[in-house]
Short mmCIF file of C-alpha atoms in Angstrom, two decimals:
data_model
loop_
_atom_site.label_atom_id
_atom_site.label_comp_id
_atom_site.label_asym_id
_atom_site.label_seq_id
_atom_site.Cartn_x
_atom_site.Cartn_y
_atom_site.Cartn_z
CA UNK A 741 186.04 129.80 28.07
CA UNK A 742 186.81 127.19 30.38
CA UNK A 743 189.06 124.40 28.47
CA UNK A 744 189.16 121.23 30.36
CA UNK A 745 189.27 117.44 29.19
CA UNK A 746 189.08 115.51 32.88
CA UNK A 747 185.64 116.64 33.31
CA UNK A 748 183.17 117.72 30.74
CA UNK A 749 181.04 119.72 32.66
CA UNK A 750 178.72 121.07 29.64
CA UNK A 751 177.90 117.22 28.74
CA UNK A 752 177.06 116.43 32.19
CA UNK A 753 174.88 119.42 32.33
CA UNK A 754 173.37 119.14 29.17
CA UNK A 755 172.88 115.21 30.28
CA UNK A 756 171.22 115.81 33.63
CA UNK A 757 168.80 118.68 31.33
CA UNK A 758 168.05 115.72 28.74
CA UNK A 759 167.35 112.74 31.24
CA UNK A 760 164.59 115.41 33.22
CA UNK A 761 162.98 115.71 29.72
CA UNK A 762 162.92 111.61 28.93
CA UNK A 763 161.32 110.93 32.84
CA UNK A 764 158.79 114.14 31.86
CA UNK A 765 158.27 112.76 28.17
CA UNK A 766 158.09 108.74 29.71
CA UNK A 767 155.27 110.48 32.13
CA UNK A 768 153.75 111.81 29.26
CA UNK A 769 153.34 108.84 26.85
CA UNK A 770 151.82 107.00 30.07
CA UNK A 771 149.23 109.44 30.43
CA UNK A 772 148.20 109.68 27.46
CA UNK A 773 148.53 105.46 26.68
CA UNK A 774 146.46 105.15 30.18
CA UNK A 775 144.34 107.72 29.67
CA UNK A 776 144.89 108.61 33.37
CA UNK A 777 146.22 111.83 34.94
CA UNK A 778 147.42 109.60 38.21
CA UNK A 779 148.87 106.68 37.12
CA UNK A 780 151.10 105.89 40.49
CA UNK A 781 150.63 106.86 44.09
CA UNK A 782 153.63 109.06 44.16
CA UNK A 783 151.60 111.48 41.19
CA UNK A 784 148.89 112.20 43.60
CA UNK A 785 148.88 110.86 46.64
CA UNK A 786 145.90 112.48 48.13
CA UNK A 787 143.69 112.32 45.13
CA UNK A 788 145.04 108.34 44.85
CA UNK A 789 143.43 108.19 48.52
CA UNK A 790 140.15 109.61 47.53
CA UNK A 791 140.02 108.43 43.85
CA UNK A 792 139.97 104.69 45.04
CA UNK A 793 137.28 105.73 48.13
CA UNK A 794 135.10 107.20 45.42
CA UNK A 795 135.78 104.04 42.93
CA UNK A 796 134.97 102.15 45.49
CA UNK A 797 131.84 103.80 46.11
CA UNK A 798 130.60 104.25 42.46
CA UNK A 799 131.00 100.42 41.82
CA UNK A 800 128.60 99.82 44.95
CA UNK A 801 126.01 102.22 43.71
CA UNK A 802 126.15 100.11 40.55
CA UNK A 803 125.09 97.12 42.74
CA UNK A 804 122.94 98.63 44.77
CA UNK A 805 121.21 99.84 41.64
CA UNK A 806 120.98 96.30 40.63
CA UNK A 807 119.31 95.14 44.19
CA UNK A 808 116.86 97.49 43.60
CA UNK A 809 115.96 96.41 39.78
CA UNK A 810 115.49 93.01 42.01
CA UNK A 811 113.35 94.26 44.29
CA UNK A 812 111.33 95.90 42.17
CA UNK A 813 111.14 92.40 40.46
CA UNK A 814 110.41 91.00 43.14
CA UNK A 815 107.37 93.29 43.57
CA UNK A 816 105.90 92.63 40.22
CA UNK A 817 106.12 89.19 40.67
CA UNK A 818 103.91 88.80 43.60
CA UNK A 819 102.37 91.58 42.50
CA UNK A 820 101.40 89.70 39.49
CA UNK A 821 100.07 86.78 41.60
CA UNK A 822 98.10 88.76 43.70
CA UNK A 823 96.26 90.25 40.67
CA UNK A 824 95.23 86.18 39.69
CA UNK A 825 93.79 85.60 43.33
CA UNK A 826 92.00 88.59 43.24
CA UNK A 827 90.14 87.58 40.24
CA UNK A 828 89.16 84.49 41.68
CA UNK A 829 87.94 86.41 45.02
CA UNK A 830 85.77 88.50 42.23
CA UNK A 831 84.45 85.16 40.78
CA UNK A 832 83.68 83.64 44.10
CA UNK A 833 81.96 86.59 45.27
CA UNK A 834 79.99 86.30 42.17
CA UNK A 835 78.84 82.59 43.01
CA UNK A 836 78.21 83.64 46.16
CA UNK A 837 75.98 86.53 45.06
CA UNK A 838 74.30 83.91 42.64
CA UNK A 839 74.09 81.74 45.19
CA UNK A 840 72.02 83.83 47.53
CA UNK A 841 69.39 84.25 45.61
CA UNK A 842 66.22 83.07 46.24
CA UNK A 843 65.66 81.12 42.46
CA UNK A 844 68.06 78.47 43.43
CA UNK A 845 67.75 75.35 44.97
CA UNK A 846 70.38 73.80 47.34
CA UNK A 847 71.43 70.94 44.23
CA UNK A 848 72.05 74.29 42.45
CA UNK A 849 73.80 75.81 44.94
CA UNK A 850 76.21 72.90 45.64
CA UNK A 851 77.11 73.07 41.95
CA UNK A 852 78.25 76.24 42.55
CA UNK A 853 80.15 75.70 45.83
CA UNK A 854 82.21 72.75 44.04
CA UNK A 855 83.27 75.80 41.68
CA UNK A 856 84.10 78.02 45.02
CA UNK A 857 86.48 74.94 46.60
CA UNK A 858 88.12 74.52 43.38
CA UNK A 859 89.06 78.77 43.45
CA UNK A 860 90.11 78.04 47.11
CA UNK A 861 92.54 75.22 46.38
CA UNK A 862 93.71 77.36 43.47
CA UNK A 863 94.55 80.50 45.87
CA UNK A 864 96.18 78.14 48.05
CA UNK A 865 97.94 76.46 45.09
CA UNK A 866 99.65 80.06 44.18
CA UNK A 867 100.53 81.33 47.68
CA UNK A 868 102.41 78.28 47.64
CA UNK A 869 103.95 77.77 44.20
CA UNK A 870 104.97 81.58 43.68
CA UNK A 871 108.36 81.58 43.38
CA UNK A 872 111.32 84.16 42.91
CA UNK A 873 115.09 82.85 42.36
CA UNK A 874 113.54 79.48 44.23
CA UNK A 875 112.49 81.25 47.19
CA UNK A 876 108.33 81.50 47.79
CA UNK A 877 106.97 84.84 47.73
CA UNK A 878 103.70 84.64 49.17
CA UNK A 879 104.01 81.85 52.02
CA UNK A 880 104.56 84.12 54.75
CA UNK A 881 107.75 84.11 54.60
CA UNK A 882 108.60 87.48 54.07
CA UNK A 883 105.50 88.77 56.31
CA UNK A 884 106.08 90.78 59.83
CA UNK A 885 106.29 88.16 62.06
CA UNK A 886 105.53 87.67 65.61
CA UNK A 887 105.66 85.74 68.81
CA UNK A 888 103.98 84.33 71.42
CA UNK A 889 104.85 83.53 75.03
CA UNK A 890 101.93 80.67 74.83
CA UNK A 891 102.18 77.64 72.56
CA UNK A 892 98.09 78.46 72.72
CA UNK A 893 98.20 81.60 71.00
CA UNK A 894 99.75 82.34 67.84
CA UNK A 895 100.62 85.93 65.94
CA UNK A 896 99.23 85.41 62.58
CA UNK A 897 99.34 89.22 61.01
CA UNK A 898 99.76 92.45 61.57
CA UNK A 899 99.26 95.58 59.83
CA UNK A 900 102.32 98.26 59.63
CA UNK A 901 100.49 100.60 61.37
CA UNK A 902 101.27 98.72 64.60
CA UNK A 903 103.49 100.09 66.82
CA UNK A 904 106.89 97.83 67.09
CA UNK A 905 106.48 96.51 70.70
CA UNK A 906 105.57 93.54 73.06
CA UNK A 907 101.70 93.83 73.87
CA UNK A 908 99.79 91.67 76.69
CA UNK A 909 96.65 89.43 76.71
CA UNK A 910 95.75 89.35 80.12
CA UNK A 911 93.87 86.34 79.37
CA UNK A 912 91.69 84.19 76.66
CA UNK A 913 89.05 82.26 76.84
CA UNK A 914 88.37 79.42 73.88
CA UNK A 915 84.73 77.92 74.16
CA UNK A 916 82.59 75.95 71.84
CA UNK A 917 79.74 77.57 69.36
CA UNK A 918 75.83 75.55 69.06
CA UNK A 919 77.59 73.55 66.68
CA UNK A 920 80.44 72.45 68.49
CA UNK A 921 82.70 74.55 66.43
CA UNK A 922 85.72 76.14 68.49
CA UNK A 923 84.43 79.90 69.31
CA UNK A 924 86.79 82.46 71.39
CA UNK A 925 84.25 83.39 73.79
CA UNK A 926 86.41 86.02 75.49
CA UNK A 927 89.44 88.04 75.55
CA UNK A 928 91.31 90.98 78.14
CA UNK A 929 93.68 93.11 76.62
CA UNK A 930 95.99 95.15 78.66
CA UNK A 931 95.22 98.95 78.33
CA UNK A 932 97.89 100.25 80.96
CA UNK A 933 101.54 99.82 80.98
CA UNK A 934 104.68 99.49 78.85
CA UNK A 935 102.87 96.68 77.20
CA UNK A 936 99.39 98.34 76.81
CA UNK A 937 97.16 97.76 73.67
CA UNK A 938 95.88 101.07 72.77
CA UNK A 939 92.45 102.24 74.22
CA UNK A 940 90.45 102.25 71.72
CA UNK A 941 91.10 98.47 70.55
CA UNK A 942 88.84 96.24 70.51
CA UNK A 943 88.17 92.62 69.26
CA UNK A 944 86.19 90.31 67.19
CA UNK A 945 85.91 86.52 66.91
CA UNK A 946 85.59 84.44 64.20
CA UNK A 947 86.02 81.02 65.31
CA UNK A 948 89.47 80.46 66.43
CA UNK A 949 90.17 83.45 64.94
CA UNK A 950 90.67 86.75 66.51
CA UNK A 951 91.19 90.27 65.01
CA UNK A 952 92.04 93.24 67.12
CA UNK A 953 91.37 96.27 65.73
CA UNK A 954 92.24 99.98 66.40
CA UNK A 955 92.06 103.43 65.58
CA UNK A 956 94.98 104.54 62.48
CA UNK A 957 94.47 101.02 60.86
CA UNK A 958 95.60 99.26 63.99
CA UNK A 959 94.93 95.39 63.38
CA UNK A 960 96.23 92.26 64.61
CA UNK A 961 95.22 88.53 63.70
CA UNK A 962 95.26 86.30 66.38
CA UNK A 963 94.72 82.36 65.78
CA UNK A 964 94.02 80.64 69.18
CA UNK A 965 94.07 77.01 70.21
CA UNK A 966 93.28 76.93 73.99
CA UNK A 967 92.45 78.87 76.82
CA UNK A 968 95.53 81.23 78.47
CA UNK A 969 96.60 83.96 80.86
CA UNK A 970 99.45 86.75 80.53
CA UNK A 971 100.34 86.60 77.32
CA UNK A 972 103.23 88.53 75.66
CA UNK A 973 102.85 89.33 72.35
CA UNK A 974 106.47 90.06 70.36
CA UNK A 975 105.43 92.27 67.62
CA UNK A 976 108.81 94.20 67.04
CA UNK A 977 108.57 94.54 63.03
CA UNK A 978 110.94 91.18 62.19
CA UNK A 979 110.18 89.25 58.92
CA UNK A 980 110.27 91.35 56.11
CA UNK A 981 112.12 91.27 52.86
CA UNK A 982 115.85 93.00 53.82
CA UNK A 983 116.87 95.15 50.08
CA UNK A 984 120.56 96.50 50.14
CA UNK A 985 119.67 99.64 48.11
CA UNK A 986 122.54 101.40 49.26
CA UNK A 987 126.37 101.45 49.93
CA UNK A 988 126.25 102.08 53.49
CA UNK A 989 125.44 100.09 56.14
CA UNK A 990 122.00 100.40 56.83
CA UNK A 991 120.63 101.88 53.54
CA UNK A 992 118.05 99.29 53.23
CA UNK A 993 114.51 98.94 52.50
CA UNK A 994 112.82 96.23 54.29
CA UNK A 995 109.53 94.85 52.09
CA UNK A 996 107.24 93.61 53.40
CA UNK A 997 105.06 90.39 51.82
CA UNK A 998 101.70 89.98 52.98
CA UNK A 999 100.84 86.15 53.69
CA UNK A 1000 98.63 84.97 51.07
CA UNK A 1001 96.40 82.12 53.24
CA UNK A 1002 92.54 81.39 52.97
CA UNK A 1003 92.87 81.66 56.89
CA UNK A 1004 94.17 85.14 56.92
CA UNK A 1005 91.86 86.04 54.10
CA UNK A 1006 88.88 84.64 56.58
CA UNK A 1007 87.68 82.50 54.00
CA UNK A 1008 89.13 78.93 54.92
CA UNK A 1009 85.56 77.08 55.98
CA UNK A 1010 83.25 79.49 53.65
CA UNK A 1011 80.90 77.48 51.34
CA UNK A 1012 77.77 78.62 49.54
CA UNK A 1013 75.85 75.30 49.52
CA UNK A 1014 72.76 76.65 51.37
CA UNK A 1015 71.60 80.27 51.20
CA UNK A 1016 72.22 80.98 54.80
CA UNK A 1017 76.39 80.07 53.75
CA UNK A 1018 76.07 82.13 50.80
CA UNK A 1019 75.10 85.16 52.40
CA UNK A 1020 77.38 85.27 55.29
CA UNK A 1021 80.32 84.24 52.34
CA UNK A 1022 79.15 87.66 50.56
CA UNK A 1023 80.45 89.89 53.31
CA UNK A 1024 83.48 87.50 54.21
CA UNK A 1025 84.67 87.67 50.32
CA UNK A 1026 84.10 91.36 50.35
CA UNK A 1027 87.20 90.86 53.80
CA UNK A 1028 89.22 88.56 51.47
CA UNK A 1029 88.72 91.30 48.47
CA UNK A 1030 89.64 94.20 50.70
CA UNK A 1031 93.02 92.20 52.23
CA UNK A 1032 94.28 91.59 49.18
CA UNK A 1033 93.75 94.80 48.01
CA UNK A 1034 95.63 96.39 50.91
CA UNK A 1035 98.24 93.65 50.31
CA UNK A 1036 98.68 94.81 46.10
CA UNK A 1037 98.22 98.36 47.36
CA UNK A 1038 101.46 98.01 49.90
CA UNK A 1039 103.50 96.08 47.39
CA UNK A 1040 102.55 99.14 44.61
CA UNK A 1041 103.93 101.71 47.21
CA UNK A 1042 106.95 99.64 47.55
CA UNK A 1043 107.55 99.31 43.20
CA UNK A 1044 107.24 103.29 43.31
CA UNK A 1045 109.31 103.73 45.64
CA UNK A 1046 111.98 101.52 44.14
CA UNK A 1047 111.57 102.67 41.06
CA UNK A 1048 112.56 106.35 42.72
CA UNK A 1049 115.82 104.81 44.49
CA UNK A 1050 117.06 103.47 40.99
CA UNK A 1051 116.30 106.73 39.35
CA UNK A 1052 118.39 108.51 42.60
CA UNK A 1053 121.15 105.82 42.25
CA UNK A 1054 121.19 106.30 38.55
CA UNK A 1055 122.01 110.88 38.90
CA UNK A 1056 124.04 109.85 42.07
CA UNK A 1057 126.42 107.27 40.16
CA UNK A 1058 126.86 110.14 37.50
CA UNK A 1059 128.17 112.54 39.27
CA UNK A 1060 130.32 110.30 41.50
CA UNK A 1061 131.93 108.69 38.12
CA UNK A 1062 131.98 112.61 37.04
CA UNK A 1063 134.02 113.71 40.39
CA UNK A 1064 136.08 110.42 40.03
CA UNK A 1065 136.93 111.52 36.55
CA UNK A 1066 138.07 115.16 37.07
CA UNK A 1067 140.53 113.36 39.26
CA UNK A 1068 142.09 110.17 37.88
CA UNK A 1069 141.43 111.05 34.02
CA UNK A 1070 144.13 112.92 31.54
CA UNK A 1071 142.91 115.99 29.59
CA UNK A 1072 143.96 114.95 26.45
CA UNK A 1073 144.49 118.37 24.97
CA UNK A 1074 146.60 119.29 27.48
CA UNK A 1075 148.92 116.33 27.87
CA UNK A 1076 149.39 115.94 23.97
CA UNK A 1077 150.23 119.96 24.37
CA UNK A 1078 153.15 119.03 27.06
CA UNK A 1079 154.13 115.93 25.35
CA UNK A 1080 154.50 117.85 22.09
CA UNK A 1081 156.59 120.23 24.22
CA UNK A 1082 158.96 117.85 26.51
CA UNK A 1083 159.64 115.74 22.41
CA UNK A 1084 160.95 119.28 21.48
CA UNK A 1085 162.88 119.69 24.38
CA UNK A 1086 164.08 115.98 24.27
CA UNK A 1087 165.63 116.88 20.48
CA UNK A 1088 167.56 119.64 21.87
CA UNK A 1089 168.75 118.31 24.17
CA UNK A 1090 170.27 115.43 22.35
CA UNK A 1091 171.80 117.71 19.91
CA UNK A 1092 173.20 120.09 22.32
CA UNK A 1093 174.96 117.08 24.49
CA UNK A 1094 176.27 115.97 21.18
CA UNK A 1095 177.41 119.41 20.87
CA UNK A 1096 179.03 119.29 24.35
CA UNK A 1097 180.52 116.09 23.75
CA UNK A 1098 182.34 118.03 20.77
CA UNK A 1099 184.06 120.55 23.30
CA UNK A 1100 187.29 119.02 24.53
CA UNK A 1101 187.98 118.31 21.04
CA UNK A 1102 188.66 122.01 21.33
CA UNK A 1103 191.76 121.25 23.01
CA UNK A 1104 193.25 119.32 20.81
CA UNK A 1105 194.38 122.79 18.72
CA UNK A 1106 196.43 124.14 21.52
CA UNK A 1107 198.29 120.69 21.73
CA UNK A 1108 199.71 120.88 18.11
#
């Protein structure tokens, strides 16, 4: 046995042993207070890297869960509204049908028309009062929009099923009908070309009012107020509803509104105070019916949909919180199991550098 006073190597030994076991026990207690595995950088830098990635992730699936929940909202909402105007198309279509018939007179039938303008100012009333978080629904605001080259001509609707492009109008003719009513008495579309409507479209005038139609639900609403020649038609899909219902750039679903208008219905000048107006306002409420059912239709597509993205962002933000867990959380079990171990290990190593602090007492016996 080494017998030396100057230095006590034992206690320094024994003191290096015990302060290990005190940093491992301190470790310890903070996993098990935190109830995190990685509590620093320096205990994991590479799982600190991805932990805060996938944190960062799981928090933006929780909001893009919520956009959704909006949207879908959003979609019963108008939804909602759309479901009151068609009613009222039903009820005008059944003063129209009442109308037609031969039993009444025209005093009757202008009873019934005052009934018909008081449904149209109501439609009109809703597109323009219905509302979500202050911002109107059913205005056209949140329809595919598009442009003209001529102030003359103006892009009133069209249907998804149009390809995202600029089209031509090689030219337009607006005329005058017996009455003196403004009557688009002609029309060239371009059929050739970059810009070329497809071949099988064709148009139809009511009015000022032009629809071109195509094969695959092809349609486009024209409303024109004078005469023109070359005109480009910007229909490249901008205007609808932009949903962040993911956390990438780009993960969005863009919804799109229908406008809700008496003029894009094709019911803005239809009375039924004579039986001539009633009849041709049967097959023009049947239109109005049949757009708004194709508008509800889209929008229930859309709710579906959504409804399947929350449901997706609902299994994905469990397993990303699962993965983020196996990471950054402290088994329990185990950590009480090691601090149980490193408290043992801290005892005996107190008592053996008090033990070691006893040797050079030792030395004392060969000095008397």
């Amino acid at each position: 046995m080494s017998l030396r006073v100057s230095q006590n190597i034992s206690a320094i030994t024994a003191q290096n042993a015990l302060h290990r076991t005190d940093n491992k026990l301190s470790q310890s207690l903070e996993r098990l207070s935190s109830g995190l595995k990685i509590n620093h950088a320096k205990d994991n830098p590479a799982g600190v890297a991805i932990a805060k990635r996938m944190n960062s992730q799981i928090k933006g699936l929780s909001m893009a869960g919520d956009n959704a929940s909006d949207a879908i909202s959003i979609v019963e909402t108008a939804e909602g509204a759309m479901n009151e105007i068609h009613a009222m198309l039903q009820r005008m279509s059944e003063l129209a049908i009442d109308a037609a018939n031969g039993t009444k007179s025209d005093a009757d039938r202008e009873l019934l028309d005052a009934e018909v303008k008081q449904l149209k100012e109501e439609i009109t009333r809703i597109a323009k009062d219905t509302e979500f978080n202050g911002r109107p629904l059913l205005d056209g605001g949140f329809d595919l929009r598009g442009y003209s080259s001529d102030t003359n001509v103006a892009v009133k609707y069209y249907s998804d099923e149009v390809e995202m492009k600029d089209y031509t109008i090689s030219s337009v003719t607006l005329g005058q009908d017996a009455d003196g009513n403004p009557l688009v008495t002609d029309l060239q579309l371009l059929k050739t070309g970059d810009n070329a409507f497809p071949q099988d479209a064709q148009w139809e005038a009511d009015g000022d009012m032009v629809t071109i139609k195509a094969a695959n639900d092809f349609e486009v609403k024209l409303k024109i107020t004078g005469s023109a020649t070359n005109v480009n038609l910007d229909m490249t899909g901008i205007g609808a509803m932009r949903m962040q219902i993911g956390t990438e750039e780009g993960q969005v679903l863009e919804m799109r509104i229908p406008t809700m208008s008496l003029e894009l219905m094709g019911i803005e000048d239809t009375t039924i105070g004579t039986q001539a107006d009633a009849k041709e306002a049967i097959s023009k409420i049947a239109e109005a019916i049949t757009y708004v059912s194709s508008a509800r239709s889209r929008l229930g597509a859309y709710q579906n949909r959504l409804e399947s993205t929350n449901e997706s962002l609902d299994v994905t933000h469990e397993n990303m919180t699962g993965a983020y867990s196996r990471i950054m959380d402290v088994d329990m079990a185990s950590e009480m199991t090691e601090f149980t171990n490193q408290q043992v290990l801290s005892q005996a190593g107190t008592s053996m550098l008090a033990q070691a602090n006893e040797r050079p007492q030792q030395v004392l016996q060969l000095l008397q």
